[in-house]
Amino acid sequence: MRHFLDIADISAKDLKAILADAHAMKAARKGLPKGTTDPDPALSGHVLAMIFEKSSTRTRVSFDMAIRQLGGSSLVLNAADMQLGRGESIPDTARVLSRFIDAVMIRANAHDDVLEFAHYSDVPVINGLTDRSHPCQIVADLMTLEEHFGALDGLKLAWVGDGNNVAASFIHAAPKLGFALNLGCPDGYTPHEDDLAFATNSGARIELTNNPKTAVKDADVVIADTFVSMGDKNADVRLKALAPFSVTEALMAGAKSSAVFLHCLPAHRGEEVATTVIDGPQSLVFDEAENRLHVQKAILKWCLA
Ligand code: CP
Ligand code: NVA
């Protein structure tokens, strides 16, 4: 049984296989109505439970459509409506759900809660975002870059803004797939020390700077995310500190002229990114959102098939 909790735990070989499967499945069902099952519905009869402690549009809909296209079905559970929300323990919840369903996707406030759930679960557990990481998102981002550039090896990616959960999953992926990663984050908003230690120890080509122009210099890809993540406090203080890291047209001009822009969405136009950038010709954000679907399918198959 395989859990999908963090890219740091997945081998480069498996990560590449997941990406290859996502590309193949996307191509194989081109032109079919979205609710039709795949020509090869690999998870027929399987049920995925999705537990949400935080809001979601893309993760919820992409996982729901993913399991349907693979021939299975899903249950959406709001944590607040479960006995979990009234104090039932994570171990008991994990052991009970394991008797009913085939896999669990969890979007949780605390990363440690997902690790605890996985420890007690007898079925695969997938991290659908925590305060510390967002691995499914980054696989979709990498798929989008492979579609655009052909390969990831040799690319220079620039993360600009808060060194948050999404940035952490990019750090985890860098040593596995051979891209260079510049992190442009203001002081006080750098990635978690464990992720910076991972970057150092992995031998990945990762550089940290507090200058956004240095971060994007000669980059093939510029990436932004919200300045105020779900659960973050002191929004006003964050917005002020992070404002110089907004991806404007002027900042984009410091990257390669061929550079593309990614954002996991939801976006806040005029805060972390200018409207002209996210809605402009360099933006791949809607391919990136669509690819969540194809990647969730490959991750579900990797866990279950
Ligand atoms: N990018 C992403 O995870 O979006 P949702 O919060 O809508 O799921
Ligand atoms: N960093 C954001 C990502 C949302 C998909 C958050 O955690 O709110």
PDB file of C-alpha atoms and ligand atoms in Angstrom:
ATOM      1  CA  MET A   1       0.000   0.000   0.000  1.00  0.00           C
ATOM      2  CA  ARG A   2       1.310   3.426  -0.944  1.00  0.00           C
ATOM      3  CA  HIS A   3       0.458   6.791   0.614  1.00  0.00           C
ATOM      4  CA  PHE A   4       1.056  10.016  -1.333  1.00  0.00           C
ATOM      5  CA  LEU A   5       1.970  12.416   1.457  1.00  0.00           C
ATOM      6  CA  ASP A   6       4.943  14.406   0.188  1.00  0.00           C
ATOM      7  CA  ILE A   7       7.047  14.520  -2.950  1.00  0.00           C
ATOM      8  CA  ALA A   8      10.105  14.194  -0.696  1.00  0.00           C
ATOM      9  CA  ASP A   9       9.015  10.587   0.020  1.00  0.00           C
ATOM     10  CA  ILE A  10       8.406   9.582  -3.616  1.00  0.00           C
ATOM     11  CA  SER A  11      11.312   8.242  -5.683  1.00  0.00           C
ATOM     12  CA  ALA A  12      12.341  10.101  -8.836  1.00  0.00           C
ATOM     13  CA  LYS A  13      11.455   6.973 -10.827  1.00  0.00           C
ATOM     14  CA  ASP A  14       7.913   6.858  -9.422  1.00  0.00           C
ATOM     15  CA  LEU A  15       7.431  10.593  -9.860  1.00  0.00           C
ATOM     16  CA  LYS A  16       8.443  10.325 -13.512  1.00  0.00           C
ATOM     17  CA  ALA A  17       6.119   7.328 -13.952  1.00  0.00           C
ATOM     18  CA  ILE A  18       3.198   9.291 -12.432  1.00  0.00           C
ATOM     19  CA  LEU A  19       3.894  12.187 -14.825  1.00  0.00           C
ATOM     20  CA  ALA A  20       4.150   9.858 -17.838  1.00  0.00           C
ATOM     21  CA  ASP A  21       0.861   8.157 -16.899  1.00  0.00           C
ATOM     22  CA  ALA A  22      -0.875  11.544 -16.514  1.00  0.00           C
ATOM     23  CA  HIS A  23       0.246  12.617 -19.999  1.00  0.00           C
ATOM     24  CA  ALA A  24      -0.839   9.264 -21.486  1.00  0.00           C
ATOM     25  CA  MET A  25      -4.292   9.352 -19.849  1.00  0.00           C
ATOM     26  CA  LYS A  26      -4.858  12.960 -20.926  1.00  0.00           C
ATOM     27  CA  ALA A  27      -4.056  12.038 -24.545  1.00  0.00           C
ATOM     28  CA  ALA A  28      -6.103   8.814 -24.462  1.00  0.00           C
ATOM     29  CA  ARG A  29      -9.400  10.522 -23.549  1.00  0.00           C
ATOM     30  CA  LYS A  30      -9.025  13.650 -25.709  1.00  0.00           C
ATOM     31  CA  GLY A  31     -12.418  14.720 -27.067  1.00  0.00           C
ATOM     32  CA  LEU A  32     -14.528  12.515 -24.766  1.00  0.00           C
ATOM     33  CA  PRO A  33     -17.263  14.173 -22.660  1.00  0.00           C
ATOM     34  CA  LYS A  34     -15.789  14.843 -19.224  1.00  0.00           C
ATOM     35  CA  GLY A  35     -18.117  12.468 -17.385  1.00  0.00           C
ATOM     36  CA  THR A  36     -17.293   9.462 -19.583  1.00  0.00           C
ATOM     37  CA  THR A  37     -15.036   6.845 -18.044  1.00  0.00           C
ATOM     38  CA  ASP A  38     -11.582   6.368 -19.557  1.00  0.00           C
ATOM     39  CA  PRO A  39     -11.065   3.795 -22.309  1.00  0.00           C
ATOM     40  CA  ASP A  40      -9.169   1.823 -19.609  1.00  0.00           C
ATOM     41  CA  PRO A  41     -11.010   2.544 -16.301  1.00  0.00           C
ATOM     42  CA  ALA A  42      -8.279   1.282 -13.987  1.00  0.00           C
ATOM     43  CA  LEU A  43     -10.070   1.837 -10.647  1.00  0.00           C
ATOM     44  CA  SER A  44     -13.490   0.437 -11.448  1.00  0.00           C
ATOM     45  CA  GLY A  45     -15.550  -0.027  -8.267  1.00  0.00           C
ATOM     46  CA  HIS A  46     -13.151   1.916  -6.029  1.00  0.00           C
ATOM     47  CA  VAL A  47     -14.422   4.602  -3.649  1.00  0.00           C
ATOM     48  CA  LEU A  48     -12.382   7.661  -2.657  1.00  0.00           C
ATOM     49  CA  ALA A  49     -13.310   9.603   0.489  1.00  0.00           C
ATOM     50  CA  MET A  50     -12.272  13.251   0.545  1.00  0.00           C
ATOM     51  CA  ILE A  51     -12.015  14.976   3.925  1.00  0.00           C
ATOM     52  CA  PHE A  52     -11.874  18.773   3.908  1.00  0.00           C
ATOM     53  CA  GLU A  53     -10.906  20.939   6.870  1.00  0.00           C
ATOM     54  CA  LYS A  54     -10.366  23.903   4.508  1.00  0.00           C
ATOM     55  CA  SER A  55     -12.047  25.303   1.397  1.00  0.00           C
ATOM     56  CA  SER A  56     -11.303  23.914  -2.064  1.00  0.00           C
ATOM     57  CA  THR A  57     -12.480  24.220  -5.662  1.00  0.00           C
ATOM     58  CA  ARG A  58      -9.786  22.580  -7.822  1.00  0.00           C
ATOM     59  CA  THR A  59      -8.712  19.806  -5.459  1.00  0.00           C
ATOM     60  CA  ARG A  60     -12.277  18.796  -4.724  1.00  0.00           C
ATOM     61  CA  VAL A  61     -13.525  18.802  -8.320  1.00  0.00           C
ATOM     62  CA  SER A  62     -10.386  17.331  -9.876  1.00  0.00           C
ATOM     63  CA  PHE A  63     -10.281  14.380  -7.454  1.00  0.00           C
ATOM     64  CA  ASP A  64     -14.024  13.799  -7.853  1.00  0.00           C
ATOM     65  CA  MET A  65     -13.787  13.775 -11.661  1.00  0.00           C
ATOM     66  CA  ALA A  66     -10.556  11.759 -11.501  1.00  0.00           C
ATOM     67  CA  ILE A  67     -12.062   8.828  -9.619  1.00  0.00           C
ATOM     68  CA  ARG A  68     -15.189   8.938 -11.843  1.00  0.00           C
ATOM     69  CA  GLN A  69     -13.131   8.822 -15.041  1.00  0.00           C
ATOM     70  CA  LEU A  70     -11.219   5.864 -13.586  1.00  0.00           C
ATOM     71  CA  GLY A  71     -14.507   4.017 -13.039  1.00  0.00           C
ATOM     72  CA  GLY A  72     -14.892   4.656  -9.295  1.00  0.00           C
ATOM     73  CA  SER A  73     -16.836   7.096  -7.135  1.00  0.00           C
ATOM     74  CA  SER A  74     -16.248   9.540  -4.299  1.00  0.00           C
ATOM     75  CA  LEU A  75     -17.622  10.724  -0.974  1.00  0.00           C
ATOM     76  CA  VAL A  76     -17.006  14.330   0.101  1.00  0.00           C
ATOM     77  CA  LEU A  77     -16.769  14.733   3.877  1.00  0.00           C
ATOM     78  CA  ASN A  78     -16.513  18.077   5.610  1.00  0.00           C
ATOM     79  CA  ALA A  79     -14.424  17.482   8.706  1.00  0.00           C
ATOM     80  CA  ALA A  80     -16.680  19.790  10.746  1.00  0.00           C
ATOM     81  CA  ASP A  81     -19.707  17.578   9.982  1.00  0.00           C
ATOM     82  CA  MET A  82     -17.944  14.358  11.001  1.00  0.00           C
ATOM     83  CA  GLN A  83     -17.508  13.076  14.561  1.00  0.00           C
ATOM     84  CA  LEU A  84     -13.883  14.120  13.962  1.00  0.00           C
ATOM     85  CA  GLY A  85     -15.170  17.686  14.329  1.00  0.00           C
ATOM     86  CA  ARG A  86     -16.585  16.765  17.791  1.00  0.00           C
ATOM     87  CA  GLY A  87     -13.403  15.215  19.073  1.00  0.00           C
ATOM     88  CA  GLU A  88     -13.363  11.635  17.732  1.00  0.00           C
ATOM     89  CA  SER A  89      -9.722  10.693  17.390  1.00  0.00           C
ATOM     90  CA  ILE A  90      -7.804  10.604  14.119  1.00  0.00           C
ATOM     91  CA  PRO A  91      -6.695   6.959  14.701  1.00  0.00           C
ATOM     92  CA  ASP A  92     -10.297   5.782  15.211  1.00  0.00           C
ATOM     93  CA  THR A  93     -11.527   7.768  12.186  1.00  0.00           C
ATOM     94  CA  ALA A  94      -8.757   6.331  10.010  1.00  0.00           C
ATOM     95  CA  ARG A  95      -9.414   2.746  11.106  1.00  0.00           C
ATOM     96  CA  VAL A  96     -13.176   3.054  10.589  1.00  0.00           C
ATOM     97  CA  LEU A  97     -12.954   4.691   7.144  1.00  0.00           C
ATOM     98  CA  SER A  98     -10.495   1.978   6.086  1.00  0.00           C
ATOM     99  CA  ARG A  99     -13.333  -0.571   6.523  1.00  0.00           C
ATOM    100  CA  PHE A 100     -15.664   1.328   4.149  1.00  0.00           C
ATOM    101  CA  ILE A 101     -13.633   2.926   1.399  1.00  0.00           C
ATOM    102  CA  ASP A 102     -10.553   2.266  -0.764  1.00  0.00           C
ATOM    103  CA  ALA A 103      -8.562   5.501  -0.429  1.00  0.00           C
ATOM    104  CA  VAL A 104      -8.688   8.833   1.418  1.00  0.00           C
ATOM    105  CA  MET A 105      -7.680  12.304   0.260  1.00  0.00           C
ATOM    106  CA  ILE A 106      -7.321  14.809   3.103  1.00  0.00           C
ATOM    107  CA  ARG A 107      -7.019  18.595   3.056  1.00  0.00           C
ATOM    108  CA  ALA A 108      -6.014  19.465   6.601  1.00  0.00           C
ATOM    109  CA  ASN A 109      -4.863  22.400   8.674  1.00  0.00           C
ATOM    110  CA  ALA A 110      -2.023  20.543  10.374  1.00  0.00           C
ATOM    111  CA  HIS A 111       0.395  18.378   8.388  1.00  0.00           C
ATOM    112  CA  ASP A 112       0.997  16.142  11.411  1.00  0.00           C
ATOM    113  CA  ASP A 113      -2.704  15.219  11.423  1.00  0.00           C
ATOM    114  CA  VAL A 114      -2.392  13.805   7.896  1.00  0.00           C
ATOM    115  CA  LEU A 115       0.719  11.850   8.907  1.00  0.00           C
ATOM    116  CA  GLU A 116      -1.146  10.465  11.940  1.00  0.00           C
ATOM    117  CA  PHE A 117      -4.159   9.551   9.788  1.00  0.00           C
ATOM    118  CA  ALA A 118      -1.909   7.723   7.318  1.00  0.00           C
ATOM    119  CA  HIS A 119      -0.181   5.862  10.146  1.00  0.00           C
ATOM    120  CA  TYR A 120      -3.487   4.364  11.287  1.00  0.00           C
ATOM    121  CA  SER A 121      -5.099   3.944   7.867  1.00  0.00           C
ATOM    122  CA  ASP A 122      -5.224   0.558   6.158  1.00  0.00           C
ATOM    123  CA  VAL A 123      -5.906   2.242   2.807  1.00  0.00           C
ATOM    124  CA  PRO A 124      -3.825   4.799   0.857  1.00  0.00           C
ATOM    125  CA  VAL A 125      -3.909   8.413   2.090  1.00  0.00           C
ATOM    126  CA  ILE A 126      -3.254  11.367  -0.232  1.00  0.00           C
ATOM    127  CA  ASN A 127      -2.236  14.828   0.996  1.00  0.00           C
ATOM    128  CA  GLY A 128      -4.601  17.330  -0.651  1.00  0.00           C
ATOM    129  CA  LEU A 129      -2.810  20.310   0.984  1.00  0.00           C
ATOM    130  CA  THR A 130      -1.670  21.014   4.523  1.00  0.00           C
ATOM    131  CA  ASP A 131      -0.007  23.980   6.197  1.00  0.00           C
ATOM    132  CA  ARG A 132       3.333  22.443   5.140  1.00  0.00           C
ATOM    133  CA  SER A 133       2.923  21.143   1.586  1.00  0.00           C
ATOM    134  CA  HIS A 134       0.764  20.689  -1.506  1.00  0.00           C
ATOM    135  CA  PRO A 135       2.312  17.782  -3.420  1.00  0.00           C
ATOM    136  CA  CYS A 136      -0.569  17.063  -5.852  1.00  0.00           C
ATOM    137  CA  GLN A 137      -0.423  20.670  -7.066  1.00  0.00           C
ATOM    138  CA  ILE A 138       3.255  20.522  -7.866  1.00  0.00           C
ATOM    139  CA  VAL A 139       2.925  17.329  -9.917  1.00  0.00           C
ATOM    140  CA  ALA A 140       0.294  19.166 -12.015  1.00  0.00           C
ATOM    141  CA  ASP A 141       2.630  22.148 -12.356  1.00  0.00           C
ATOM    142  CA  LEU A 142       5.448  19.880 -13.525  1.00  0.00           C
ATOM    143  CA  MET A 143       3.136  18.175 -16.027  1.00  0.00           C
ATOM    144  CA  THR A 144       2.212  21.613 -17.398  1.00  0.00           C
ATOM    145  CA  LEU A 145       5.889  22.523 -17.794  1.00  0.00           C
ATOM    146  CA  GLU A 146       6.638  19.205 -19.531  1.00  0.00           C
ATOM    147  CA  GLU A 147       3.799  19.924 -21.971  1.00  0.00           C
ATOM    148  CA  HIS A 148       5.173  23.380 -22.679  1.00  0.00           C
ATOM    149  CA  PHE A 149       8.934  22.794 -22.666  1.00  0.00           C
ATOM    150  CA  GLY A 150       9.132  19.059 -23.443  1.00  0.00           C
ATOM    151  CA  ALA A 151      11.361  18.332 -20.421  1.00  0.00           C
ATOM    152  CA  LEU A 152      12.105  19.717 -16.961  1.00  0.00           C
ATOM    153  CA  ASP A 153      15.805  18.964 -16.886  1.00  0.00           C
ATOM    154  CA  GLY A 154      17.780  22.171 -17.307  1.00  0.00           C
ATOM    155  CA  LEU A 155      14.899  24.569 -16.632  1.00  0.00           C
ATOM    156  CA  LYS A 156      15.265  27.410 -14.132  1.00  0.00           C
ATOM    157  CA  LEU A 157      12.153  28.015 -12.024  1.00  0.00           C
ATOM    158  CA  ALA A 158      11.698  31.145  -9.899  1.00  0.00           C
ATOM    159  CA  TRP A 159       9.314  31.120  -6.939  1.00  0.00           C
ATOM    160  CA  VAL A 160       8.495  34.696  -5.897  1.00  0.00           C
ATOM    161  CA  GLY A 161       6.675  35.604  -2.670  1.00  0.00           C
ATOM    162  CA  ASP A 162       5.824  33.676   0.492  1.00  0.00           C
ATOM    163  CA  GLY A 163       7.915  30.561   1.153  1.00  0.00           C
ATOM    164  CA  ASN A 164       4.736  28.617   1.891  1.00  0.00           C
ATOM    165  CA  ASN A 165       3.292  25.099   1.552  1.00  0.00           C
ATOM    166  CA  VAL A 166       3.312  25.215  -2.266  1.00  0.00           C
ATOM    167  CA  ALA A 167       6.930  26.434  -2.321  1.00  0.00           C
ATOM    168  CA  ALA A 168       7.862  23.519  -0.048  1.00  0.00           C
ATOM    169  CA  SER A 169       6.581  20.954  -2.558  1.00  0.00           C
ATOM    170  CA  PHE A 170       8.599  22.625  -5.337  1.00  0.00           C
ATOM    171  CA  ILE A 171      11.682  22.312  -3.100  1.00  0.00           C
ATOM    172  CA  HIS A 172      10.915  18.600  -2.612  1.00  0.00           C
ATOM    173  CA  ALA A 173      10.586  18.047  -6.376  1.00  0.00           C
ATOM    174  CA  ALA A 174      13.726  19.925  -7.490  1.00  0.00           C
ATOM    175  CA  PRO A 175      16.338  17.250  -6.707  1.00  0.00           C
ATOM    176  CA  LYS A 176      14.167  14.485  -8.190  1.00  0.00           C
ATOM    177  CA  LEU A 177      13.564  16.096 -11.580  1.00  0.00           C
ATOM    178  CA  GLY A 178      16.711  18.098 -12.199  1.00  0.00           C
ATOM    179  CA  PHE A 179      15.398  21.644 -12.467  1.00  0.00           C
ATOM    180  CA  ALA A 180      17.028  24.636 -10.775  1.00  0.00           C
ATOM    181  CA  LEU A 181      14.864  26.561  -8.297  1.00  0.00           C
ATOM    182  CA  ASN A 182      15.349  30.153  -7.188  1.00  0.00           C
ATOM    183  CA  LEU A 183      13.313  31.197  -4.163  1.00  0.00           C
ATOM    184  CA  GLY A 184      12.741  34.942  -3.916  1.00  0.00           C
ATOM    185  CA  CYS A 185      11.205  35.510  -0.469  1.00  0.00           C
ATOM    186  CA  PRO A 186      11.360  38.475   1.901  1.00  0.00           C
ATOM    187  CA  ASP A 187      13.064  38.038   5.257  1.00  0.00           C
ATOM    188  CA  GLY A 188      10.596  36.474   7.667  1.00  0.00           C
ATOM    189  CA  TYR A 189       8.738  34.677   4.844  1.00  0.00           C
ATOM    190  CA  THR A 190      11.381  32.151   3.818  1.00  0.00           C
ATOM    191  CA  PRO A 191      10.491  28.433   3.598  1.00  0.00           C
ATOM    192  CA  HIS A 192      10.362  26.301   6.764  1.00  0.00           C
ATOM    193  CA  GLU A 193      13.832  25.458   8.082  1.00  0.00           C
ATOM    194  CA  ASP A 194      13.219  21.713   7.510  1.00  0.00           C
ATOM    195  CA  ASP A 195      12.582  22.375   3.812  1.00  0.00           C
ATOM    196  CA  LEU A 196      15.666  24.584   3.532  1.00  0.00           C
ATOM    197  CA  ALA A 197      17.676  21.799   5.188  1.00  0.00           C
ATOM    198  CA  PHE A 198      16.153  19.322   2.709  1.00  0.00           C
ATOM    199  CA  ALA A 199      17.246  21.633  -0.135  1.00  0.00           C
ATOM    200  CA  THR A 200      20.811  21.754   1.184  1.00  0.00           C
ATOM    201  CA  ASN A 201      21.062  18.030   1.883  1.00  0.00           C
ATOM    202  CA  SER A 202      19.457  16.906  -1.381  1.00  0.00           C
ATOM    203  CA  GLY A 203      22.165  18.499  -3.519  1.00  0.00           C
ATOM    204  CA  ALA A 204      19.444  20.256  -5.532  1.00  0.00           C
ATOM    205  CA  ARG A 205      20.228  23.483  -7.355  1.00  0.00           C
ATOM    206  CA  ILE A 206      18.156  25.714  -5.037  1.00  0.00           C
ATOM    207  CA  GLU A 207      19.038  29.324  -4.230  1.00  0.00           C
ATOM    208  CA  LEU A 208      17.352  31.634  -1.747  1.00  0.00           C
ATOM    209  CA  THR A 209      17.360  35.421  -2.153  1.00  0.00           C
ATOM    210  CA  ASN A 210      15.402  38.300  -0.664  1.00  0.00           C
ATOM    211  CA  ASN A 211      15.584  40.167  -3.978  1.00  0.00           C
ATOM    212  CA  PRO A 212      12.746  39.326  -6.407  1.00  0.00           C
ATOM    213  CA  LYS A 213      14.735  40.631  -9.417  1.00  0.00           C
ATOM    214  CA  THR A 214      17.635  38.307  -8.578  1.00  0.00           C
ATOM    215  CA  ALA A 215      15.200  35.405  -8.255  1.00  0.00           C
ATOM    216  CA  VAL A 216      13.655  35.813 -11.712  1.00  0.00           C
ATOM    217  CA  LYS A 217      16.871  36.638 -13.600  1.00  0.00           C
ATOM    218  CA  ASP A 218      17.138  34.302 -16.637  1.00  0.00           C
ATOM    219  CA  ALA A 219      14.243  32.165 -15.329  1.00  0.00           C
ATOM    220  CA  ASP A 220      12.218  29.957 -17.689  1.00  0.00           C
ATOM    221  CA  VAL A 221       9.275  29.888 -15.274  1.00  0.00           C
ATOM    222  CA  VAL A 222       8.017  32.468 -12.762  1.00  0.00           C
ATOM    223  CA  ILE A 223       5.653  31.191 -10.066  1.00  0.00           C
ATOM    224  CA  ALA A 224       3.463  33.124  -7.644  1.00  0.00           C
ATOM    225  CA  ASP A 225       0.938  32.153  -4.962  1.00  0.00           C
ATOM    226  CA  THR A 226      -1.331  34.048  -2.611  1.00  0.00           C
ATOM    227  CA  PHE A 227       0.368  36.220   0.019  1.00  0.00           C
ATOM    228  CA  VAL A 228      -2.219  35.068   2.603  1.00  0.00           C
ATOM    229  CA  SER A 229      -2.707  31.302   2.689  1.00  0.00           C
ATOM    230  CA  MET A 230      -5.661  29.583   4.353  1.00  0.00           C
ATOM    231  CA  GLY A 231      -5.078  29.738   8.097  1.00  0.00           C
ATOM    232  CA  ASP A 232      -2.553  32.615   7.930  1.00  0.00           C
ATOM    233  CA  LYS A 233      -3.023  35.397  10.470  1.00  0.00           C
ATOM    234  CA  ASN A 234      -2.153  39.118  10.202  1.00  0.00           C
ATOM    235  CA  ALA A 235      -3.146  39.534   6.561  1.00  0.00           C
ATOM    236  CA  ASP A 236      -2.348  43.264   6.540  1.00  0.00           C
ATOM    237  CA  VAL A 237       1.192  42.733   7.799  1.00  0.00           C
ATOM    238  CA  ARG A 238       1.783  39.951   5.268  1.00  0.00           C
ATOM    239  CA  LEU A 239       0.421  41.985   2.344  1.00  0.00           C
ATOM    240  CA  LYS A 240       2.712  44.886   3.211  1.00  0.00           C
ATOM    241  CA  ALA A 241       5.826  42.744   3.611  1.00  0.00           C
ATOM    242  CA  LEU A 242       5.177  40.750   0.439  1.00  0.00           C
ATOM    243  CA  ALA A 243       4.019  43.628  -1.829  1.00  0.00           C
ATOM    244  CA  PRO A 244       7.497  44.159  -3.391  1.00  0.00           C
ATOM    245  CA  PHE A 245       7.358  40.500  -4.515  1.00  0.00           C
ATOM    246  CA  SER A 246       4.280  40.982  -6.685  1.00  0.00           C
ATOM    247  CA  VAL A 247       4.779  39.529 -10.187  1.00  0.00           C
ATOM    248  CA  THR A 248       4.290  42.617 -12.323  1.00  0.00           C
ATOM    249  CA  GLU A 249       5.061  42.993 -16.015  1.00  0.00           C
ATOM    250  CA  ALA A 250       8.288  44.745 -15.015  1.00  0.00           C
ATOM    251  CA  LEU A 251       9.361  41.797 -12.861  1.00  0.00           C
ATOM    252  CA  MET A 252       8.402  39.279 -15.599  1.00  0.00           C
ATOM    253  CA  ALA A 253      10.598  41.284 -18.007  1.00  0.00           C
ATOM    254  CA  GLY A 254      13.610  40.278 -15.885  1.00  0.00           C
ATOM    255  CA  ALA A 255      13.012  36.593 -16.702  1.00  0.00           C
ATOM    256  CA  LYS A 256      13.749  35.073 -20.129  1.00  0.00           C
ATOM    257  CA  SER A 257      11.574  36.521 -22.904  1.00  0.00           C
ATOM    258  CA  SER A 258      10.289  32.961 -23.423  1.00  0.00           C
ATOM    259  CA  ALA A 259       9.359  32.588 -19.721  1.00  0.00           C
ATOM    260  CA  VAL A 260       5.953  31.288 -18.630  1.00  0.00           C
ATOM    261  CA  PHE A 261       3.913  32.120 -15.530  1.00  0.00           C
ATOM    262  CA  LEU A 262       2.327  29.615 -13.118  1.00  0.00           C
ATOM    263  CA  HIS A 263      -0.047  30.109 -10.172  1.00  0.00           C
ATOM    264  CA  CYS A 264      -1.902  27.280  -8.413  1.00  0.00           C
ATOM    265  CA  LEU A 265      -5.001  29.498  -7.962  1.00  0.00           C
ATOM    266  CA  PRO A 266      -7.048  30.982  -6.369  1.00  0.00           C
ATOM    267  CA  ALA A 267      -5.340  34.234  -7.410  1.00  0.00           C
ATOM    268  CA  HIS A 268      -5.617  37.769  -6.076  1.00  0.00           C
ATOM    269  CA  ARG A 269      -5.053  40.057  -9.044  1.00  0.00           C
ATOM    270  CA  GLY A 270      -3.221  43.213  -8.029  1.00  0.00           C
ATOM    271  CA  GLU A 271      -1.671  41.519  -4.969  1.00  0.00           C
ATOM    272  CA  GLU A 272       0.742  38.651  -5.773  1.00  0.00           C
ATOM    273  CA  VAL A 273       0.307  39.026  -9.549  1.00  0.00           C
ATOM    274  CA  ALA A 274      -0.692  41.741 -11.994  1.00  0.00           C
ATOM    275  CA  THR A 275      -3.821  41.097 -14.089  1.00  0.00           C
ATOM    276  CA  THR A 276      -1.776  41.670 -17.247  1.00  0.00           C
ATOM    277  CA  VAL A 277       0.569  38.815 -16.275  1.00  0.00           C
ATOM    278  CA  ILE A 278      -1.910  36.180 -15.114  1.00  0.00           C
ATOM    279  CA  ASP A 279      -4.301  36.938 -17.990  1.00  0.00           C
ATOM    280  CA  GLY A 280      -1.509  37.578 -20.495  1.00  0.00           C
ATOM    281  CA  PRO A 281       0.183  35.413 -23.152  1.00  0.00           C
ATOM    282  CA  GLN A 282       2.879  34.030 -20.837  1.00  0.00           C
ATOM    283  CA  SER A 283       0.360  32.561 -18.367  1.00  0.00           C
ATOM    284  CA  LEU A 284      -0.305  28.806 -18.290  1.00  0.00           C
ATOM    285  CA  VAL A 285      -2.588  28.904 -15.237  1.00  0.00           C
ATOM    286  CA  PHE A 286      -5.659  27.270 -16.786  1.00  0.00           C
ATOM    287  CA  ASP A 287      -3.660  24.398 -18.337  1.00  0.00           C
ATOM    288  CA  GLU A 288      -2.110  24.077 -14.884  1.00  0.00           C
ATOM    289  CA  ALA A 289      -5.574  23.887 -13.273  1.00  0.00           C
ATOM    290  CA  GLU A 290      -6.806  21.320 -15.832  1.00  0.00           C
ATOM    291  CA  ASN A 291      -3.753  19.166 -15.292  1.00  0.00           C
ATOM    292  CA  ARG A 292      -4.765  18.685 -11.652  1.00  0.00           C
ATOM    293  CA  LEU A 293      -7.345  16.219 -13.029  1.00  0.00           C
ATOM    294  CA  HIS A 294      -4.902  14.138 -15.072  1.00  0.00           C
ATOM    295  CA  VAL A 295      -2.355  14.111 -12.262  1.00  0.00           C
ATOM    296  CA  GLN A 296      -4.885  13.114  -9.562  1.00  0.00           C
ATOM    297  CA  LYS A 297      -5.782  10.122 -11.744  1.00  0.00           C
ATOM    298  CA  ALA A 298      -2.142   9.070 -12.030  1.00  0.00           C
ATOM    299  CA  ILE A 299      -1.644   9.513  -8.271  1.00  0.00           C
ATOM    300  CA  LEU A 300      -4.785   7.474  -7.476  1.00  0.00           C
ATOM    301  CA  LYS A 301      -3.569   4.694  -9.786  1.00  0.00           C
ATOM    302  CA  TRP A 302      -0.086   4.797  -8.264  1.00  0.00           C
ATOM    303  CA  CYS A 303      -1.656   4.384  -4.816  1.00  0.00           C
ATOM    304  CA  LEU A 304      -4.239   1.752  -5.723  1.00  0.00           C
ATOM    305  CA  ALA A 305      -3.700  -0.047  -9.003  1.00  0.00           C
TER     306      ALA A 305
HETATM  307  N1   CP B   1      -4.864  25.003  -6.212  1.00  0.00           N
HETATM  308  C1   CP B   1      -5.742  24.434  -5.366  1.00  0.00           C
HETATM  309  O1   CP B   1      -5.422  23.528  -4.603  1.00  0.00           O
HETATM  310  O2   CP B   1      -7.001  24.942  -5.447  1.00  0.00           O
HETATM  311  P1   CP B   1      -8.204  24.660  -4.445  1.00  0.00           P
HETATM  312  O3   CP B   1      -7.850  25.308  -3.130  1.00  0.00           O
HETATM  313  O4   CP B   1      -9.378  25.297  -5.098  1.00  0.00           O
HETATM  314  O5   CP B   1      -8.371  23.173  -4.270  1.00  0.00           O
HETATM  315  N1  NVA B   2      -0.868  28.543  -0.349  1.00  0.00           N
HETATM  316  C1  NVA B   2      -2.312  28.466  -0.586  1.00  0.00           C
HETATM  317  C2  NVA B   2      -2.592  27.474  -1.662  1.00  0.00           C
HETATM  318  C3  NVA B   2      -4.056  27.321  -2.003  1.00  0.00           C
HETATM  319  C4  NVA B   2      -4.314  26.257  -3.023  1.00  0.00           C
HETATM  320  C5  NVA B   2      -3.018  28.107   0.703  1.00  0.00           C
HETATM  321  O1  NVA B   2      -2.536  27.255   1.443  1.00  0.00           O
HETATM  322  O2  NVA B   2      -4.065  28.712   0.985  1.00  0.00           O
END
